[in-house]
Each structure stands twice: as C-alpha cells, then as structure tokens.
C-alpha atoms as a PDB file:
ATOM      1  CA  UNK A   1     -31.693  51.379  60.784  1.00  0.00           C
ATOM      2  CA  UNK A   2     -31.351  52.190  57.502  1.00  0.00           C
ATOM      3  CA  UNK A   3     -29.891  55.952  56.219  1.00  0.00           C
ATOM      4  CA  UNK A   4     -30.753  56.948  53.093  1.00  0.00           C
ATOM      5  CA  UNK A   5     -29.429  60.253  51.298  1.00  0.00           C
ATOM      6  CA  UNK A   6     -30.056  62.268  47.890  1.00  0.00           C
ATOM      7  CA  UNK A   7     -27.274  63.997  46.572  1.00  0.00           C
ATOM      8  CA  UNK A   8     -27.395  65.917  42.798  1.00  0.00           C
ATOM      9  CA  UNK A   9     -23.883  65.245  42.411  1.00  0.00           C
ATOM     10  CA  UNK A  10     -22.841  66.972  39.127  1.00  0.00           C
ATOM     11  CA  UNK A  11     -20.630  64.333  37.438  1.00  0.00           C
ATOM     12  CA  UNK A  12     -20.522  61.106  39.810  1.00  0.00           C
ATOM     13  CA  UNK A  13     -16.681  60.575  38.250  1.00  0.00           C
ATOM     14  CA  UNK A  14     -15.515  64.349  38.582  1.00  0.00           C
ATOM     15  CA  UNK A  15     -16.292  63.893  42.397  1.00  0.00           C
ATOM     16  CA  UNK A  16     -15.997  60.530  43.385  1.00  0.00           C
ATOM     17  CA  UNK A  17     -13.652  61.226  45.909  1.00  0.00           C
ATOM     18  CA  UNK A  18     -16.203  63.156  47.777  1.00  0.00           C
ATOM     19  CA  UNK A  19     -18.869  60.901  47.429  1.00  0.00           C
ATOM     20  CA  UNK A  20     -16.438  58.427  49.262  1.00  0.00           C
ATOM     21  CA  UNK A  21     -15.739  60.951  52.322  1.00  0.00           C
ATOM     22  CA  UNK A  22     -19.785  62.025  52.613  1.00  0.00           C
ATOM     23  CA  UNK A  23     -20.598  58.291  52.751  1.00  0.00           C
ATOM     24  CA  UNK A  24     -17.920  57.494  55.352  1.00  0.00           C
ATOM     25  CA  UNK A  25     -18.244  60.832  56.997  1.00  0.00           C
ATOM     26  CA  UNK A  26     -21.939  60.378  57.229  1.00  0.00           C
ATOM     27  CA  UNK A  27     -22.840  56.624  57.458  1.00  0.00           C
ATOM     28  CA  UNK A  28     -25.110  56.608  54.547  1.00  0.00           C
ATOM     29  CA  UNK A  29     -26.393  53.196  53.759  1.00  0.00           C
ATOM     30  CA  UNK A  30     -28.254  54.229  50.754  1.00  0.00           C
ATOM     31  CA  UNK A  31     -27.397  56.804  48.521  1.00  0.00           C
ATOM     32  CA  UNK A  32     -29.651  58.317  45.902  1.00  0.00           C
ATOM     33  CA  UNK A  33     -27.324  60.464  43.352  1.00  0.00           C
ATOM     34  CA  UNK A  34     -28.843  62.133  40.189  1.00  0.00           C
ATOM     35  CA  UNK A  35     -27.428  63.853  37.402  1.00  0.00           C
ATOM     36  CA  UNK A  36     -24.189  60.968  37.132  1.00  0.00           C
ATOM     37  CA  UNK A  37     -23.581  62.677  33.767  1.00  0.00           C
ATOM     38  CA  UNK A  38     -21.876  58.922  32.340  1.00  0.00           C
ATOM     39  CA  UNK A  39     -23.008  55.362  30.473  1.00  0.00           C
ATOM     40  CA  UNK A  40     -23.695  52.479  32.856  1.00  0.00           C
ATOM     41  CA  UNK A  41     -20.414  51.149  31.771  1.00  0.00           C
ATOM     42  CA  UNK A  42     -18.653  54.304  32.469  1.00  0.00           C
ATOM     43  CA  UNK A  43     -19.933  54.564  36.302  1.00  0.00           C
ATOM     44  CA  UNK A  44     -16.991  53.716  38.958  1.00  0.00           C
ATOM     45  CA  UNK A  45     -17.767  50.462  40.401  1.00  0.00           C
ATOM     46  CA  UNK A  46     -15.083  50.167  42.128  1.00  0.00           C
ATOM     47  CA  UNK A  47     -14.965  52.814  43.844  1.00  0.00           C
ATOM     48  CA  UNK A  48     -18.353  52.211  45.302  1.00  0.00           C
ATOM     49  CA  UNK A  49     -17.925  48.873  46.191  1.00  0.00           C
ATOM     50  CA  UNK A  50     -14.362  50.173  48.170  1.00  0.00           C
ATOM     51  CA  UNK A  51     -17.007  52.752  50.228  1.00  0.00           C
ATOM     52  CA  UNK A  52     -19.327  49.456  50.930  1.00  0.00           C
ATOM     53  CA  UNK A  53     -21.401  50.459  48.652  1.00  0.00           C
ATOM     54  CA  UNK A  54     -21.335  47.260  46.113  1.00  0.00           C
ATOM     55  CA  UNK A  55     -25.481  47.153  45.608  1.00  0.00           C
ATOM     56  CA  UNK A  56     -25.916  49.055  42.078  1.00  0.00           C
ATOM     57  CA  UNK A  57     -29.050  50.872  40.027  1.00  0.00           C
ATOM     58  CA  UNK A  58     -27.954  52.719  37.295  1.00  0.00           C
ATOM     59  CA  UNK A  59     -29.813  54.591  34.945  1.00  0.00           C
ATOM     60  CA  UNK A  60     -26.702  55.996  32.716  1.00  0.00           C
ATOM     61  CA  UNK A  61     -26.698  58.758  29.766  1.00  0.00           C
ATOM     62  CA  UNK A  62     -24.095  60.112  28.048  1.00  0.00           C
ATOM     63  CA  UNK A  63     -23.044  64.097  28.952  1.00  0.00           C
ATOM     64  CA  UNK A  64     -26.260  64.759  30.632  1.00  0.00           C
ATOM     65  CA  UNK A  65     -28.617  63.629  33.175  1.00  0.00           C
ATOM     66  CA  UNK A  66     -28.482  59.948  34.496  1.00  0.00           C
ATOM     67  CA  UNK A  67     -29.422  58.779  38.145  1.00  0.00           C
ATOM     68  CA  UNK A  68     -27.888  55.736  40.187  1.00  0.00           C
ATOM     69  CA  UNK A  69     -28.472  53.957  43.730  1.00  0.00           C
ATOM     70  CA  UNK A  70     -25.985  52.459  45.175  1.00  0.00           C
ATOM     71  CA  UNK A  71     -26.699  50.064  48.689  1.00  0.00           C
ATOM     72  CA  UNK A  72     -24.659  48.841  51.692  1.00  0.00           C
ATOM     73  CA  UNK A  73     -27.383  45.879  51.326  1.00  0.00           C
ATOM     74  CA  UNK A  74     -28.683  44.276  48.604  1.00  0.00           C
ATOM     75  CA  UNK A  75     -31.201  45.264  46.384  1.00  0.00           C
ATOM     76  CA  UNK A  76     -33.798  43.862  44.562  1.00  0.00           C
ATOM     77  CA  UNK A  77     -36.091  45.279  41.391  1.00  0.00           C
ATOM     78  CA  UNK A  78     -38.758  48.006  41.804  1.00  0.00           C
ATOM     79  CA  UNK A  79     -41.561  48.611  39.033  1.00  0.00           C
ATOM     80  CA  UNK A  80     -40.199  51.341  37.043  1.00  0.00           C
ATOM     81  CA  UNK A  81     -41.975  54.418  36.695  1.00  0.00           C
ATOM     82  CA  UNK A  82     -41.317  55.422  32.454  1.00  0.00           C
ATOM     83  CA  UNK A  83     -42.485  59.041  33.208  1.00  0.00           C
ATOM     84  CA  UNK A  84     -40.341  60.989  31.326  1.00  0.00           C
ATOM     85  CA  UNK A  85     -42.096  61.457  27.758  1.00  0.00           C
ATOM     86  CA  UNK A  86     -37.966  62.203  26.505  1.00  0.00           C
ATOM     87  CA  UNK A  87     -36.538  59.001  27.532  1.00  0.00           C
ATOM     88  CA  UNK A  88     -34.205  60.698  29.642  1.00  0.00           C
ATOM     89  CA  UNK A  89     -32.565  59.069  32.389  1.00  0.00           C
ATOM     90  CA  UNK A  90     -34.262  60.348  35.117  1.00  0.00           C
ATOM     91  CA  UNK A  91     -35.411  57.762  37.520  1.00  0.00           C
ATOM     92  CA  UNK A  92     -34.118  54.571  38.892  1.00  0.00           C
ATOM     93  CA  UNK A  93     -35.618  52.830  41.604  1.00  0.00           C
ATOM     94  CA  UNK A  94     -35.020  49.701  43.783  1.00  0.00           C
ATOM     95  CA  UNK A  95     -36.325  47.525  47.017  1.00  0.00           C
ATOM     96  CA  UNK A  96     -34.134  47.757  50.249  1.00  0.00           C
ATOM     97  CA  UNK A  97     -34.898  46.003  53.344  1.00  0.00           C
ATOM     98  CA  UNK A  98     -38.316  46.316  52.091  1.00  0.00           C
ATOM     99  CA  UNK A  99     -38.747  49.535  51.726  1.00  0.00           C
ATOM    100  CA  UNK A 100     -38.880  50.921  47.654  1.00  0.00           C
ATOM    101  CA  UNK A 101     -36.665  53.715  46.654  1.00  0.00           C
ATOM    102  CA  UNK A 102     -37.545  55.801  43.734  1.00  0.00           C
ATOM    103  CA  UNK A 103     -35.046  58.054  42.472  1.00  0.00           C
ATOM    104  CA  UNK A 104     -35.431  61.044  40.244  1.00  0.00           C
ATOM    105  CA  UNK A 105     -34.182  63.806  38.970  1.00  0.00           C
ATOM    106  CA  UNK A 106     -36.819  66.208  37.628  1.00  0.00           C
ATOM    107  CA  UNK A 107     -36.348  68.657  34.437  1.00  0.00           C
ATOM    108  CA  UNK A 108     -35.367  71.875  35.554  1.00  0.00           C
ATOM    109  CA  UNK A 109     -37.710  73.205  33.234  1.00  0.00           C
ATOM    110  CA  UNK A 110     -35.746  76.108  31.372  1.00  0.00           C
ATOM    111  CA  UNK A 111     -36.046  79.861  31.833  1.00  0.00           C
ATOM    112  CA  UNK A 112     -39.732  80.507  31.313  1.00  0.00           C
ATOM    113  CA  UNK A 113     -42.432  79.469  32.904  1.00  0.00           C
ATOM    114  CA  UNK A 114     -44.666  79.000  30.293  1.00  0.00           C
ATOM    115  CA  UNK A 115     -45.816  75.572  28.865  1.00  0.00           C
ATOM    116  CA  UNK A 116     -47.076  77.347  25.122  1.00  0.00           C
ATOM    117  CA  UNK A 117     -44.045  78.910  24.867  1.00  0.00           C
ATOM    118  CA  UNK A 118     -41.273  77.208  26.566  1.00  0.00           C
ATOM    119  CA  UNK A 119     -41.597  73.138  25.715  1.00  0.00           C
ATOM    120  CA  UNK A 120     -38.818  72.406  28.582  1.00  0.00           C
ATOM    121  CA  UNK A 121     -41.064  73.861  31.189  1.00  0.00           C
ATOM    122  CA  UNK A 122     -44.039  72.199  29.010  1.00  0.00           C
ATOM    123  CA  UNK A 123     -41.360  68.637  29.604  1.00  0.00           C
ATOM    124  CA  UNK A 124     -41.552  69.624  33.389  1.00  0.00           C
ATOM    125  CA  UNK A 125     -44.876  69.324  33.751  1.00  0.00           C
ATOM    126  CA  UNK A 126     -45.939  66.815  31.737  1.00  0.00           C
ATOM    127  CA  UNK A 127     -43.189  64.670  33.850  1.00  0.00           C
ATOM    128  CA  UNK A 128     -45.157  66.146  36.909  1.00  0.00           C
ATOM    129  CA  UNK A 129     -48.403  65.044  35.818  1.00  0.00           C
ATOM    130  CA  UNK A 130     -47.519  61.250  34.504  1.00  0.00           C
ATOM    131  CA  UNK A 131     -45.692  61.064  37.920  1.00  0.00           C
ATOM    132  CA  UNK A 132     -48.498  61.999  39.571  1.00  0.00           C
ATOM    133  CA  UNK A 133     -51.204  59.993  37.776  1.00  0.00           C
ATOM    134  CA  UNK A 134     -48.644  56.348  38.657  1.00  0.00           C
ATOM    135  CA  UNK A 135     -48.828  57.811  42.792  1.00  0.00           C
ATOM    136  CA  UNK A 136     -52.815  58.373  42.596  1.00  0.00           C
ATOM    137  CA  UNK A 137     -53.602  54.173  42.376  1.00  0.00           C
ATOM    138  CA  UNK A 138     -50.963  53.037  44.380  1.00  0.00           C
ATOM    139  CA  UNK A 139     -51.715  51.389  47.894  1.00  0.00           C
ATOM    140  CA  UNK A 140     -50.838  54.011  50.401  1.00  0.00           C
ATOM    141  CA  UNK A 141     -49.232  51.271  53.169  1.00  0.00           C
ATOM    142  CA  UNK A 142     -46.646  49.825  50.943  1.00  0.00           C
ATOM    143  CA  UNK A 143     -43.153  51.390  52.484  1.00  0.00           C
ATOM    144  CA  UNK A 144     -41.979  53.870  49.294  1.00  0.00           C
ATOM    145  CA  UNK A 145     -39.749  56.925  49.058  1.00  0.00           C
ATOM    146  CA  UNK A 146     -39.766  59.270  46.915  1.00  0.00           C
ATOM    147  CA  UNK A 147     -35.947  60.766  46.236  1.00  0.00           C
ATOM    148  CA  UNK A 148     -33.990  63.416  44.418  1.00  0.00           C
ATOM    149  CA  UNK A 149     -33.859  66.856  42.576  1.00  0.00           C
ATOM    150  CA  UNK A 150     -36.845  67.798  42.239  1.00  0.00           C
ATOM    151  CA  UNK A 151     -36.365  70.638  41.168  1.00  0.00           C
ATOM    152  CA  UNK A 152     -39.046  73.141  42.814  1.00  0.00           C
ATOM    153  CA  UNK A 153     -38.928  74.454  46.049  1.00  0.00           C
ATOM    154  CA  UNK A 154     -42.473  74.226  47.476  1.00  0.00           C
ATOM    155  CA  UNK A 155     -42.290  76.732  50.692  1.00  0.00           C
ATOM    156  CA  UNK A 156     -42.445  80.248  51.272  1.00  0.00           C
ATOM    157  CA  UNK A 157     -38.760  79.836  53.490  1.00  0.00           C
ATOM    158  CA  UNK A 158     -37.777  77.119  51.285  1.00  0.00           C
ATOM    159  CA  UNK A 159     -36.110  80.297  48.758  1.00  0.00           C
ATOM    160  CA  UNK A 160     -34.249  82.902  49.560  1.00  0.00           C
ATOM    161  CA  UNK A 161     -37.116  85.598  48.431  1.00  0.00           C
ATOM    162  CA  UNK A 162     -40.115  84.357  48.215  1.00  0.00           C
ATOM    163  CA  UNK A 163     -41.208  87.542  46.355  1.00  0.00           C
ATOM    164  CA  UNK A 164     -38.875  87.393  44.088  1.00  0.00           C
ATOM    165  CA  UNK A 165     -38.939  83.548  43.121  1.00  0.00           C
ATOM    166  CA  UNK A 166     -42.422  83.432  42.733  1.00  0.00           C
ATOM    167  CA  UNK A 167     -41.545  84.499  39.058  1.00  0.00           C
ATOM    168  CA  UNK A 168     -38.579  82.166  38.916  1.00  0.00           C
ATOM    169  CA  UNK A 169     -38.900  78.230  37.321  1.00  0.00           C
ATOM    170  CA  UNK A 170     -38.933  76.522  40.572  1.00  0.00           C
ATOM    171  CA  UNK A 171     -40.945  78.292  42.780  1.00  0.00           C
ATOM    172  CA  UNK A 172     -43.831  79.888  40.620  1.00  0.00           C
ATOM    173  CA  UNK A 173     -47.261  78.998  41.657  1.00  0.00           C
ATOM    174  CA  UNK A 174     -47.688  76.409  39.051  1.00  0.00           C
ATOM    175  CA  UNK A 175     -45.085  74.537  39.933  1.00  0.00           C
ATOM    176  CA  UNK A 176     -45.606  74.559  43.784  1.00  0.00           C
ATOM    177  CA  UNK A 177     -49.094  73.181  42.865  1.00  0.00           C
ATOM    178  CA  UNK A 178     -48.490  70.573  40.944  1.00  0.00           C
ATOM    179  CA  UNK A 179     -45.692  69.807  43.688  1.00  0.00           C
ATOM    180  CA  UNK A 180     -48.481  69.946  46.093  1.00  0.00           C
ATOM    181  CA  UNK A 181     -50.457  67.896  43.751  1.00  0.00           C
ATOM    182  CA  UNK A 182     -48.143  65.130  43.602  1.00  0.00           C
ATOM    183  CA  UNK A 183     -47.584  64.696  47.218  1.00  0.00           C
ATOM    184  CA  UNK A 184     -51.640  64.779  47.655  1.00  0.00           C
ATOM    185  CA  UNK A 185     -51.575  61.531  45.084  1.00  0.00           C
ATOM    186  CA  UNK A 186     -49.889  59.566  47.938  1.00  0.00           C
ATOM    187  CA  UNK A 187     -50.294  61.118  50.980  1.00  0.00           C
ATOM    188  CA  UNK A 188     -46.968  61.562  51.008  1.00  0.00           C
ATOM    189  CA  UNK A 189     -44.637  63.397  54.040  1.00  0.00           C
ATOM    190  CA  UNK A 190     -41.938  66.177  52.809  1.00  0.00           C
ATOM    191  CA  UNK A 191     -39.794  64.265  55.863  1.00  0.00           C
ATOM    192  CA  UNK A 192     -37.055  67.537  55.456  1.00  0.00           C
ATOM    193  CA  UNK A 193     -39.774  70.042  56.192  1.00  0.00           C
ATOM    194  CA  UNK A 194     -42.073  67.566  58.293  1.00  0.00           C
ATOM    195  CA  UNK A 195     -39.019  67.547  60.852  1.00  0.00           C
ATOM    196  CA  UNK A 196     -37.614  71.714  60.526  1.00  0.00           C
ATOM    197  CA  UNK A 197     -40.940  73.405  60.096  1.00  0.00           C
ATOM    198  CA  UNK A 198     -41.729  76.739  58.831  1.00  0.00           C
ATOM    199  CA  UNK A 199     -40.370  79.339  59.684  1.00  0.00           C
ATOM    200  CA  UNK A 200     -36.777  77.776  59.339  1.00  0.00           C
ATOM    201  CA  UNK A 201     -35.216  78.880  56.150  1.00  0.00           C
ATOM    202  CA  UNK A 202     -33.690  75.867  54.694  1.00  0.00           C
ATOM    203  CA  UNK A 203     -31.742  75.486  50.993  1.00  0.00           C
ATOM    204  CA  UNK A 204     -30.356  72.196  49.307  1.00  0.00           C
ATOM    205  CA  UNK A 205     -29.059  74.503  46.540  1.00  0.00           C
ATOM    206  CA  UNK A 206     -27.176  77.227  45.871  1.00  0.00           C
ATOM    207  CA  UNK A 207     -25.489  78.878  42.679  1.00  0.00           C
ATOM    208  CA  UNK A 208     -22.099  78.395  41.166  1.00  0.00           C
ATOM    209  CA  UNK A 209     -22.209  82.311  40.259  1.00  0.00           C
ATOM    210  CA  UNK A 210     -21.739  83.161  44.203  1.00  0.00           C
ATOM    211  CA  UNK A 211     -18.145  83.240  45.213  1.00  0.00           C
ATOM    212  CA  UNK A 212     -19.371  82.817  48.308  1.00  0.00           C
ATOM    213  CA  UNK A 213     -22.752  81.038  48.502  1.00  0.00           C
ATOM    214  CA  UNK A 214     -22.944  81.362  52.605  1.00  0.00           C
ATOM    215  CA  UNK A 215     -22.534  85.225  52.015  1.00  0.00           C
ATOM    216  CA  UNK A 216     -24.870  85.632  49.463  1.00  0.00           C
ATOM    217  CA  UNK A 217     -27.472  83.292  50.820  1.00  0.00           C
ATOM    218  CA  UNK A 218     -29.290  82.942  47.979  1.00  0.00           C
ATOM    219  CA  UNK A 219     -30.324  79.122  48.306  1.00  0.00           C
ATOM    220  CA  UNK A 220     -33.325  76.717  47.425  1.00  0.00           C
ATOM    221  CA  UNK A 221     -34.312  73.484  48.582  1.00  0.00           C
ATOM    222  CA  UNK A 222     -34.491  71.119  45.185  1.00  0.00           C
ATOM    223  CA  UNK A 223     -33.854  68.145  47.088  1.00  0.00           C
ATOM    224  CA  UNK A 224     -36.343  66.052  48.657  1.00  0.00           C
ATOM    225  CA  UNK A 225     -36.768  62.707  50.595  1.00  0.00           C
ATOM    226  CA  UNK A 226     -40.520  62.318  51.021  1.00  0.00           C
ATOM    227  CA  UNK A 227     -42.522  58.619  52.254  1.00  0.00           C
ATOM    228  CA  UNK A 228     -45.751  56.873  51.838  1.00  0.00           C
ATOM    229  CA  UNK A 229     -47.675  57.207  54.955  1.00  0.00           C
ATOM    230  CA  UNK A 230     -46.863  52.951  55.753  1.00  0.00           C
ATOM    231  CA  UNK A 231     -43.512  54.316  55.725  1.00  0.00           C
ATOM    232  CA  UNK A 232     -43.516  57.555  57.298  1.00  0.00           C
ATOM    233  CA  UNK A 233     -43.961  55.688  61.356  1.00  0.00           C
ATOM    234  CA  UNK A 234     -40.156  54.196  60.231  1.00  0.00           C
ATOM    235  CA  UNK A 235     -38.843  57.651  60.136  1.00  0.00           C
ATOM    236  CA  UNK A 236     -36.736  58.549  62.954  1.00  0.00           C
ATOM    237  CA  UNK A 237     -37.241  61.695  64.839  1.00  0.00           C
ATOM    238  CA  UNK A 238     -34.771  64.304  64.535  1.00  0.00           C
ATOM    239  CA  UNK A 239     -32.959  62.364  61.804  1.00  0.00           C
ATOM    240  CA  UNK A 240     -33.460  64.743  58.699  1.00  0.00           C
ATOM    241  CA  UNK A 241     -30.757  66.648  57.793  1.00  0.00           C
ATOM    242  CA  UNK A 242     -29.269  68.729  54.948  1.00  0.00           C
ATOM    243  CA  UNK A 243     -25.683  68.410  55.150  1.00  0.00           C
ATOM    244  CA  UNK A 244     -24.539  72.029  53.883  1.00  0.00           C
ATOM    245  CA  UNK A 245     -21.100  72.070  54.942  1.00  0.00           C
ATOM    246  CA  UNK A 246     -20.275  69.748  52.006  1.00  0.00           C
ATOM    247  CA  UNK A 247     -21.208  72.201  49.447  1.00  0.00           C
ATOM    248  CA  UNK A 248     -18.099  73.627  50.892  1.00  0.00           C
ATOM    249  CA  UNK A 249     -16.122  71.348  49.971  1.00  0.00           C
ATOM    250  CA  UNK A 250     -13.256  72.435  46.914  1.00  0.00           C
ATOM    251  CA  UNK A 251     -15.085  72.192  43.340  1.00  0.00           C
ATOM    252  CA  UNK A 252     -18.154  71.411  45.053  1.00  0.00           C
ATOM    253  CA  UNK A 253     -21.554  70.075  43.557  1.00  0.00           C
ATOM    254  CA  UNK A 254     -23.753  73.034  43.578  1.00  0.00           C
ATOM    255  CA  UNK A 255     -26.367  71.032  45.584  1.00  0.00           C
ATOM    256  CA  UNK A 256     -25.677  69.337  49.406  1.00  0.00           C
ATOM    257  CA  UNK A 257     -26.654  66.210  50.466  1.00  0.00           C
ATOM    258  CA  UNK A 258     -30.189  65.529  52.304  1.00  0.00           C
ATOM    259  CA  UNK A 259     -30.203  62.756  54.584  1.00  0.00           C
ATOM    260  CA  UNK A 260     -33.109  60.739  56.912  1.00  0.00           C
ATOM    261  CA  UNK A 261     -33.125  57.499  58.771  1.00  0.00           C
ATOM    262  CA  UNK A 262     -35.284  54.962  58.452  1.00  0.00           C
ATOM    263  CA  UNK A 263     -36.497  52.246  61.287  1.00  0.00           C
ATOM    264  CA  UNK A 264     -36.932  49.055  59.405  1.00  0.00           C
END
C-alpha cells in the first residue's frame, strides 16, 4: 500500500514540527507539500529523513512558492512538466513504486477574474491551459497522479456559498471549466470527491481572517489528489480523506492535509 498526501504547508521550516506529527500521526508514505517558501539548500533534510522520509524532490524558491516530495521509498525521475510561463516553482514530480507523482501548486490567480485586466489571473490560466495541452497526448494507462493546490474549487458543495463564490477567483465559471477541462485531457478521477459525493460539503481551506474557522465555516476545497484511469483500480475504497482537525493545530497552515491510498 502506498499513502500519499498533499498538504499546502505555508513555510515547510516554520512548521516542520507538524509535518513530523501528521506524517507519524497519519502513516503517510508520500507526501506532496507546496508552497515550502525556501532554496533547495535551505529545506530541512534532516528532519525528514528523522520522520522516514529520506527520498527528496525539491523544487525550492526564495520567499515564495516552491513545492517538494518527500518518500518513505525511493524515488526515481519523472518528465517534468515546465508549465509555468514565470518560472516559478510550482511543480515537482517523481516515480514511486511505479506510480508518477506530479506535484503542483497552481497560481492563485489574484483578485479579479479577468485575464485583460488582471495578468495574475491571465498567469492562472495560461498555467491551466499548457497543463492541460501536456495531459491531452499522454497514454491514459500509465499509473499518474495529479497533486496539490490547485487552487479552484470545482463543485457546487465544494464552497461555502456557491452563490456567492461564483464571483470569487476560485470558483467562477471559468475557472471550474478549465478545471473540468483539464481533468477531461486525462480522464482523470477527482479521488476526494469520487469517494464523498455530492451533496457532502467538503473544504481543504479555510481563512486566516476567521478566529474560528469551524464557526465561521467558510471553507474551499483547493486541494486535490486526482489519477489516470490505469491508476484509479489501485485506489482503495474508503481511503480518501481530508484531515481537518490539523488545521487546528496552534499557528496552523491555512490549508489541511488530503490523503488517499494507493494498492500497488
């Protein structure tokens, strides 16, 4: 079995301590983190390899953005996927037990949803599109997941109000489309919302501003763990899980953990 997890951590060195408990807490054997917010050579190592964690990918940048995968078993190179027209680090991928692991952490896309007038949302879906066109010629069988912030949440119950966020950046019609879009390219399964169907409101996500997120309940799922349809057989039943008490934790990220496991 293999249990893989996607976690937008915030600052992988301001919270290493509670990457350490999720991991033991939770039994993750590969963890997907995204905005690590350091240099390669300023990611903690050691810390991962005391968690049994030792197999590294990192994609580093300094202050802002940055992705990393760290393995219980050992990894081997995946074709990167240079969509990001910025040359951000946003993705990061690697081969596990067979299976490829693509890691990303999408542009949030700034305040308006406009690509004329706003050229972060413009960024967004330009990353969308060149992600898109790589998924559309790949062979459908070969074992791939598709991890991280994505930053749109696709379902009517996957936001708080779906009224409301339909004129928010990350759940207006043009990005749930080109969401949708994407995940037509490779047939791929939304493995979160595959196993807790609709109606079930479900968040990944939830605002710093909230002194009490739970109370306010004003959450989105950004966070995804989706497979090619070779893979998506592998995926064990009842597995898929969003682990929401750990945005509980003191100082939290403002995102949770989303976890499935894999039969291979």
């Amino acid at each position: 079995m293999l249990r893989i997890a996607t976690w937008n951590i915030n600052s992988v060195r301001l919270r290493i301590d509670q990457v350490a408990r999720f991991v033991s807490e939770s039994g993750t054997d590969v963890l997907c983190l995204q905005e690590i917010k350091c240099l390669e050579d300023q990611f903690p190592r050691g810390a991962f390899e005391e968690m049994g964690l030792p197999y590294l990918k990192i994609g580093g940048q300094k202050g802002w953005h940055g992705v990393a995968i760290a393995s219980r078993k050992p990894i081997t190179e995946a074709p990167r996927l240079d969509v990001c027209r910025e040359g951000h680090a946003r993705c990061v991928g690697v081969v596990v037990d067979g299976v490829e692991v693509q890691n990303f952490y999408i542009p949030a896309g700034g305040d308006t949803p406009d690509r004329a007038l706003n050229p972060k949302f413009d960024h967004k879906m330009d990353f969308y599109e060149r992600l898109t066109a790589k998924m559309s010629g790949r062979d459908r069988q070969r074992p791939l997941v598709l991890a991280g912030d994505f930053n749109i949440a696709p379902g009517e119950n996957d936001v708080w109000n779906h009224r409301y966020m339909s004129k928010i950046v990350s759940h207006t019609p043009l990005e749930v489309e080109t969401l949708r879009r994407l995940q037509a390219a490779g047939g791929f399964c939304d493995v979160i919302r595959d196993q807790i169907p609709e109606p079930t409101k479900l968040a990944s996500w939830w605002s710093y501003r909230a002194a009490d997120f739970r109370k306010s309940n004003r959450g989105l799922r950004l966070d995804h763990l989706w497979t090619s349809p070779g893979l998506t057989p592998a995926v064990k039943p009842g597995s898929a899980r969003i682990h929401d008490t750990v945005r509980e934790w003191t100082q939290p990220s403002d995102h949770a953990p989303v976890t499935m496991d894999l039969e291979v």
